[in-house]
Amino acid sequence: MPFRTRNRTRLAAATALAAATAALASLAAPTALAAPGGAPSTGTPHPYAARPAAPRIGTAFALPDSRAYPEGIAADARTGAVYVGSYTNGAVYRAIPGRDAAEVFLPAGTDGRHTANGLKVDRHGRLWVTDSTTGVAVYDVRTRDLLARFDLPADGTPRFVNDLALTPDGTAYLTDSMRGVLYRVSPADLAHARAHGGRAALTTRFDLSAQLPPQPAGTVTLNGIVADPAGRYLLAVDMTGGNLYRVDTATGAVRRVTLTGGDLTHADGLDLHHGVLRVAHNTTNTLTRWQLGHDGTTARLVRTVTDPSLQIPTTLVHTGHRTLVVRSQFDKGGPMGPGTPGPFTVAEVRHF
C-alpha cells in the first residue's frame, strides 16, 4: 500500500506495512490450478468424476488514473455498479455495467482523504470508504454527497483502518491492522452523526489482540473482514499469522477458525458468498476458495489459483457469475518495490 511522506501517521503505517510485506514475500512459483485441499493436481481423474471448469482470468474494466494503485472494491447489488478505491490518492472510481472503463466517482483528495482502502455499498445506496489514517466516510451514491464521517482518535497511537464489513442491520465493522481491534458504526451511530454536524468518533467494539500471535510492534495483522448473512458473526483474517478469526457479534466471543488444507498467510481481501469464502493473497498472486462449516468455525480449502496476471491482488468481490479482483500492482513503483506500472485494471475471474 503506497504512502505520502507529508502525513507522518500514514508514513509510519505504510513503512510498517512494507516491512511486513517484505518479510512475508517468499513468492510462490506460479501454478495455474491446485486440486481440492491445496495439493497440486496430479494423476488421472476417474473417468466419471465431475471435472470443475478451469478458472479463466481476463480483464473486467480499466481504471482512468495512471497512478491509481487500487486497493478496495465494492459492488452495488441494486444497480450493478462497481466501485474501486485508490490507495495513493483516495479517489474512488465507478464502473458501470457494460462499459470497459471506469469513471472518476470521487476525485483524489475528496474531503481530505488520502487513501481509499475498504469499500462497501449498503442496501440504502450508501458508499462506505475507509481512509487508513483518518477513519471512514459515508456517501450517497446517487448525489455523491458526504453524509457522515467517523474519525480516529488523534492521540498519536499507530492505527491503520483497513477493511470493513456490513451486517444485515446496517452495522459496519472495520479492522485496524496495527492495533488488532475492530471498530463499529451502528445505524444509530450513523443517524446521530448525521443529526449533529455529520462527524463523530470511531470507537472500538472488539479487541482481538490477545488472540493474535505475538508480532513485533508495527506488524500488519488484521486485514480483510466479512459478515455472515445473518449478522451473527464476523470473520477477520490475520495476514501475517495466516489465521482466520470468528467474532460473535452479540457476545464478542473470539475463536480461531479451524482451517483444513492450507492457511491464510498473505491474505488481504475476503468475500463470503453462499457459504463460500474467497480470499485474495497479495504477494503470492493467489486466490483461494474455502468451504465454510455451517457455523463458521471451520473452513476447508477447495481450490487455489496462482497466476502472475493477478498483479498483487488486494481484494475481490463475487458478483453474478464472476469474481472481480483488484490488480494493485503495488510491486511496480508502489510500496513493494521500484518499477513502472502498466495500465491499472480490475480482473474478471470465471469458474472460481
Coordinates of C-alpha atoms in Angstrom, one line a residue:
M1 CA 0.0 0.0 0.0
P2 CA 1.5 3.3 -1.0
F3 CA 2.0 6.3 1.2
R4 CA 2.6 10.0 1.2
T5 CA 5.5 11.4 3.3
R6 CA 3.6 14.5 4.2
N7 CA 1.5 12.6 6.6
R8 CA 3.5 11.2 9.5
T9 CA 0.9 8.7 10.7
R10 CA 0.4 7.4 7.2
L11 CA 4.2 7.2 6.7
A12 CA 4.6 5.1 9.8
A13 CA 1.7 2.8 8.8
A14 CA 3.0 2.3 5.3
T15 CA 6.5 1.7 6.4
A16 CA 5.3 -1.0 8.7
L17 CA 3.2 -2.5 6.0
A18 CA 6.2 -2.5 3.6
A19 CA 8.3 -4.2 6.2
A20 CA 5.7 -6.8 6.9
T21 CA 5.2 -7.4 3.2
A22 CA 8.9 -7.8 2.6
A23 CA 9.1 -10.3 5.5
L24 CA 6.2 -12.3 4.1
A25 CA 7.2 -12.1 0.4
S26 CA 8.7 -15.5 -0.2
L27 CA 6.9 -15.5 -3.5
A28 CA 5.4 -18.8 -4.6
A29 CA 6.2 -20.2 -8.1
P30 CA 3.1 -19.7 -10.2
T31 CA 0.8 -22.7 -10.7
A32 CA -2.3 -22.4 -12.7
L33 CA -4.5 -24.6 -10.5
A34 CA -4.3 -26.7 -7.4
A35 CA -6.6 -29.5 -6.5
P36 CA -9.0 -29.5 -3.6
G37 CA -7.1 -29.4 -0.3
G38 CA -4.3 -27.3 -1.8
A39 CA -2.3 -30.2 -3.3
P40 CA -1.2 -29.8 -6.9
S41 CA -3.3 -31.7 -9.4
T42 CA -1.6 -35.0 -10.3
G43 CA -2.7 -38.3 -11.8
T44 CA -5.6 -39.2 -14.0
P45 CA -9.1 -38.4 -12.7
H46 CA -11.8 -41.1 -12.5
P47 CA -13.5 -41.2 -15.9
Y48 CA -16.9 -40.5 -14.4
A49 CA -15.6 -37.8 -11.9
A50 CA -17.0 -34.3 -12.4
R51 CA -14.3 -32.0 -13.5
P52 CA -14.6 -28.4 -12.4
A53 CA -14.1 -25.9 -15.1
A54 CA -10.7 -24.3 -15.0
P55 CA -10.7 -20.7 -13.9
R56 CA -10.4 -18.1 -16.6
I57 CA -8.7 -14.8 -15.9
G58 CA -9.5 -11.8 -18.0
T59 CA -10.0 -8.0 -17.6
A60 CA -13.3 -6.6 -16.5
F61 CA -12.6 -2.9 -16.9
A62 CA -9.8 -0.3 -16.8
L63 CA -9.2 2.5 -14.3
P64 CA -8.6 6.0 -15.5
D65 CA -5.7 7.1 -13.3
S66 CA -2.1 6.1 -14.4
R67 CA -1.1 6.2 -10.7
A68 CA -4.2 4.7 -9.1
Y69 CA -2.7 1.7 -7.3
P70 CA -6.2 0.4 -6.4
E71 CA -6.9 -1.2 -3.1
G72 CA -10.6 -1.7 -2.3
I73 CA -13.7 -2.8 -4.3
A74 CA -17.4 -2.9 -3.7
A75 CA -20.4 -3.9 -5.8
D76 CA -23.8 -2.2 -5.6
A77 CA -26.4 -5.0 -5.7
R78 CA -29.2 -2.6 -6.6
T79 CA -27.6 -1.1 -9.8
G80 CA -24.7 -3.5 -10.7
A81 CA -22.2 -0.6 -10.5
V82 CA -18.7 -1.4 -9.1
Y83 CA -16.7 1.0 -7.0
V84 CA -12.9 0.8 -6.7
G85 CA -10.7 2.9 -4.3
S86 CA -7.2 4.3 -4.9
Y87 CA -4.7 3.8 -2.1
T88 CA -2.4 6.6 -3.4
N89 CA -4.8 9.5 -3.5
G90 CA -8.1 8.5 -2.0
A91 CA -10.0 8.7 -5.3
V92 CA -13.0 6.4 -5.9
Y93 CA -13.8 5.1 -9.4
R94 CA -17.1 3.7 -10.6
A95 CA -17.6 1.1 -13.3
I96 CA -21.0 1.0 -15.0
P97 CA -22.3 -2.4 -16.2
G98 CA -21.5 -2.9 -19.9
R99 CA -18.6 -0.4 -20.0
D100 CA -14.9 -1.4 -20.3
A101 CA -13.6 1.7 -18.5
A102 CA -14.4 3.1 -15.1
E103 CA -15.0 6.8 -14.4
V104 CA -13.9 9.0 -11.5
F105 CA -16.7 9.0 -9.0
L106 CA -15.0 10.9 -6.1
P107 CA -11.8 12.8 -7.2
A108 CA -8.4 12.4 -5.5
G109 CA -8.3 14.1 -2.1
T110 CA -12.1 14.3 -1.7
D111 CA -12.9 15.5 1.8
G112 CA -9.2 15.4 2.7
R113 CA -9.0 11.7 2.2
H114 CA -5.5 10.3 1.4
T115 CA -6.4 6.6 0.8
A116 CA -9.5 4.5 -0.1
N117 CA -8.9 1.1 1.4
G118 CA -12.0 -0.8 2.2
L119 CA -15.3 0.0 0.3
K120 CA -18.8 -1.3 0.7
V121 CA -22.2 -0.3 -0.6
D122 CA -25.2 -0.8 1.7
R123 CA -28.8 -1.6 0.8
H124 CA -29.7 2.0 1.2
G125 CA -27.4 3.2 -1.5
R126 CA -24.6 4.5 0.8
L127 CA -21.0 4.0 -0.1
W128 CA -18.6 3.4 2.9
V129 CA -15.0 4.4 2.2
T130 CA -12.2 3.9 4.7
D131 CA -9.1 6.0 4.9
S132 CA -6.3 4.2 6.7
T133 CA -5.2 7.2 8.7
T134 CA -8.4 9.0 9.5
G135 CA -11.4 6.6 9.7
V136 CA -14.4 6.1 7.5
A137 CA -16.6 8.3 5.3
V138 CA -20.2 7.6 4.1
Y139 CA -21.6 8.9 0.8
D140 CA -24.9 8.9 -1.0
V141 CA -24.1 7.1 -4.3
R142 CA -26.9 9.0 -6.1
T143 CA -25.8 12.5 -5.2
R144 CA -22.2 11.8 -4.2
D145 CA -22.8 13.9 -1.0
L146 CA -20.9 13.2 2.1
L147 CA -23.4 12.0 4.7
A148 CA -21.1 11.4 7.7
R149 CA -17.5 10.8 8.8
F150 CA -16.2 8.8 11.7
D151 CA -12.8 9.8 12.9
L152 CA -9.9 8.0 14.6
P153 CA -8.7 9.5 17.9
A154 CA -5.9 11.9 17.4
D155 CA -3.9 10.5 20.3
G156 CA -0.7 9.5 18.4
T157 CA -1.3 5.8 18.7
P158 CA -0.3 4.0 15.5
R159 CA -3.5 2.9 13.7
F160 CA -4.4 1.6 10.2
V161 CA -8.0 1.4 9.3
N162 CA -8.1 -1.3 6.6
D163 CA -11.3 -3.1 5.5
L164 CA -14.9 -3.2 6.6
A165 CA -17.9 -5.5 6.5
L166 CA -21.6 -4.7 6.8
T167 CA -24.2 -6.8 8.7
P168 CA -27.8 -7.1 7.5
D169 CA -29.0 -4.5 10.1
G170 CA -26.6 -1.9 8.5
T171 CA -23.9 -2.0 11.2
A172 CA -20.3 -1.6 9.8
Y173 CA -17.3 -3.3 11.4
L174 CA -13.8 -2.2 10.5
T175 CA -10.4 -3.8 11.0
D176 CA -7.4 -1.9 12.4
S177 CA -4.2 -3.6 11.1
M178 CA -1.9 -2.0 13.7
R179 CA -3.9 -2.5 16.9
G180 CA -5.7 -5.8 16.2
V181 CA -9.1 -4.4 17.0
L182 CA -12.5 -4.0 15.3
Y183 CA -14.3 -0.7 15.2
R184 CA -18.1 -0.5 14.9
V185 CA -20.5 2.1 13.4
S186 CA -24.2 1.2 14.1
P187 CA -27.2 2.6 12.3
A188 CA -27.9 4.6 15.4
D189 CA -24.4 6.0 15.3
L190 CA -24.8 7.0 11.7
A191 CA -28.2 8.7 12.4
H192 CA -26.7 10.5 15.4
A193 CA -23.7 11.8 13.4
R194 CA -25.9 13.0 10.6
A195 CA -28.1 14.9 13.0
H196 CA -25.2 16.5 14.8
G197 CA -23.0 18.0 12.1
G198 CA -22.0 14.8 10.2
R199 CA -19.0 13.9 12.3
A200 CA -18.4 11.5 15.2
A201 CA -15.6 9.4 16.8
L202 CA -14.8 6.0 15.5
T203 CA -14.9 3.7 18.6
T204 CA -13.5 0.2 19.3
R205 CA -16.0 -2.6 19.7
F206 CA -13.9 -5.8 19.8
D207 CA -10.3 -6.4 20.7
L208 CA -8.6 -9.4 19.1
S209 CA -5.1 -8.5 20.1
A210 CA -4.8 -11.1 22.8
Q211 CA -5.8 -13.9 20.4
L212 CA -3.3 -12.9 17.7
P213 CA 0.2 -14.5 17.7
P214 CA 2.8 -12.1 19.1
Q215 CA 4.4 -10.0 16.5
P216 CA 6.9 -7.1 16.5
A217 CA 5.5 -3.6 17.0
G218 CA 4.1 -2.2 13.8
T219 CA 3.3 -5.5 12.2
V220 CA 0.3 -5.6 10.0
T221 CA -2.2 -8.2 11.3
L222 CA -5.9 -7.9 10.8
N223 CA -6.9 -7.2 7.2
G224 CA -10.0 -8.4 5.4
I225 CA -13.3 -8.9 7.1
V226 CA -16.7 -10.3 6.2
A227 CA -20.0 -10.9 8.0
D228 CA -22.2 -14.0 7.7
P229 CA -25.6 -13.4 6.0
A230 CA -27.5 -13.4 9.3
G231 CA -25.0 -11.0 11.0
R232 CA -24.4 -13.5 13.8
Y233 CA -20.6 -13.5 13.4
L234 CA -17.7 -11.8 11.6
L235 CA -14.7 -13.4 10.0
A236 CA -11.4 -11.4 10.1
V237 CA -8.1 -12.6 8.7
D238 CA -4.6 -12.1 10.2
M239 CA -2.5 -11.8 7.1
T240 CA 0.8 -12.3 9.0
G241 CA -0.2 -15.1 11.3
G242 CA -2.2 -16.8 8.5
N243 CA -5.2 -17.4 10.7
L244 CA -8.9 -16.6 10.4
Y245 CA -10.9 -15.5 13.5
R246 CA -14.6 -15.8 14.1
V247 CA -16.2 -13.0 16.2
D248 CA -19.6 -13.4 17.7
T249 CA -21.4 -10.0 17.2
A250 CA -23.7 -10.5 20.1
T251 CA -21.2 -11.7 22.8
G252 CA -17.9 -10.6 21.4
A253 CA -16.5 -14.2 21.8
V254 CA -13.5 -14.7 19.6
R255 CA -12.3 -18.1 18.4
R256 CA -9.8 -19.2 15.7
V257 CA -11.4 -20.9 12.8
T258 CA -10.1 -24.4 12.1
L259 CA -8.5 -24.4 8.6
T260 CA -8.1 -27.6 6.6
G261 CA -5.8 -27.9 3.6
G262 CA -3.9 -24.7 3.9
D263 CA -3.6 -21.3 5.7
L264 CA -4.2 -17.7 5.1
T265 CA -0.8 -16.2 5.0
H266 CA -0.6 -13.1 2.8
A267 CA -4.4 -13.0 2.8
D268 CA -5.7 -9.5 2.1
G269 CA -9.3 -9.2 1.0
L270 CA -12.2 -11.6 1.7
D271 CA -15.6 -12.3 0.1
L272 CA -18.3 -14.5 1.6
H273 CA -21.0 -15.7 -0.8
H274 CA -23.4 -18.6 -0.1
G275 CA -21.1 -20.3 2.4
V276 CA -18.0 -20.0 0.1
L277 CA -15.1 -17.8 1.3
R278 CA -13.0 -16.4 -1.4
V279 CA -9.6 -14.9 -0.5
A280 CA -7.0 -12.7 -2.3
H281 CA -3.4 -13.4 -1.2
N282 CA -1.5 -10.4 -2.3
T283 CA 2.3 -11.1 -2.6
T284 CA 1.8 -14.6 -4.0
N285 CA -0.6 -13.6 -6.7
T286 CA -3.0 -16.2 -5.4
L287 CA -6.7 -16.7 -4.9
T288 CA -8.1 -19.4 -2.7
R289 CA -11.7 -20.7 -2.2
W290 CA -12.8 -22.2 1.1
Q291 CA -16.0 -24.0 2.1
L292 CA -17.2 -22.8 5.4
G293 CA -18.8 -25.0 8.0
H294 CA -22.4 -24.2 8.9
D295 CA -21.4 -22.2 12.0
G296 CA -18.3 -20.5 10.6
T297 CA -15.9 -22.3 12.9
T298 CA -14.3 -24.4 10.2
A299 CA -13.1 -23.8 6.7
R300 CA -11.8 -26.3 4.1
L301 CA -9.6 -25.3 1.2
V302 CA -11.2 -26.4 -2.1
R303 CA -9.4 -24.5 -4.8
T304 CA -6.2 -22.5 -5.3
V305 CA -5.3 -20.3 -8.3
T306 CA -1.9 -18.7 -8.7
D307 CA -1.2 -16.5 -11.7
P308 CA 1.1 -13.5 -12.2
S309 CA -1.6 -11.8 -14.2
L310 CA -3.4 -11.1 -10.9
Q311 CA -0.7 -8.4 -10.3
I312 CA -0.7 -8.4 -6.5
P313 CA -4.4 -8.9 -5.8
T314 CA -5.6 -6.9 -2.8
T315 CA -9.2 -7.8 -2.6
L316 CA -12.1 -9.2 -4.5
V317 CA -15.9 -9.3 -4.8
H318 CA -18.0 -12.2 -6.2
T319 CA -21.0 -10.8 -8.2
G320 CA -23.2 -12.6 -10.7
H321 CA -21.2 -15.4 -12.2
R322 CA -17.7 -13.9 -11.9
T323 CA -15.2 -12.8 -9.3
L324 CA -13.8 -9.3 -9.7
V325 CA -10.2 -8.9 -8.4
V326 CA -8.3 -5.7 -7.8
R327 CA -4.9 -5.7 -9.5
S328 CA -3.0 -3.4 -7.3
Q329 CA 0.5 -3.5 -9.0
F330 CA 1.9 -2.5 -5.6
D331 CA 5.3 -4.0 -6.7
K332 CA 5.6 -1.7 -9.7
G333 CA 6.6 1.6 -8.2
G334 CA 4.3 1.2 -5.2
P335 CA 5.2 0.3 -1.6
M336 CA 6.5 -3.2 -2.5
G337 CA 9.3 -2.2 -4.9
P338 CA 10.5 0.0 -7.7
G339 CA 9.3 -0.1 -11.3
T340 CA 6.7 1.3 -13.6
P341 CA 3.1 0.1 -13.5
G342 CA 1.1 -0.9 -16.6
P343 CA -2.5 0.3 -17.1
F344 CA -4.5 -0.3 -13.9
T345 CA -7.3 -2.7 -14.3
V346 CA -9.7 -5.0 -12.4
A347 CA -9.5 -8.7 -13.3
E348 CA -12.5 -10.9 -14.0
V349 CA -12.2 -14.5 -12.9
R350 CA -14.7 -17.0 -14.2
H351 CA -15.3 -20.5 -12.7
F352 CA -13.8 -19.7 -9.3

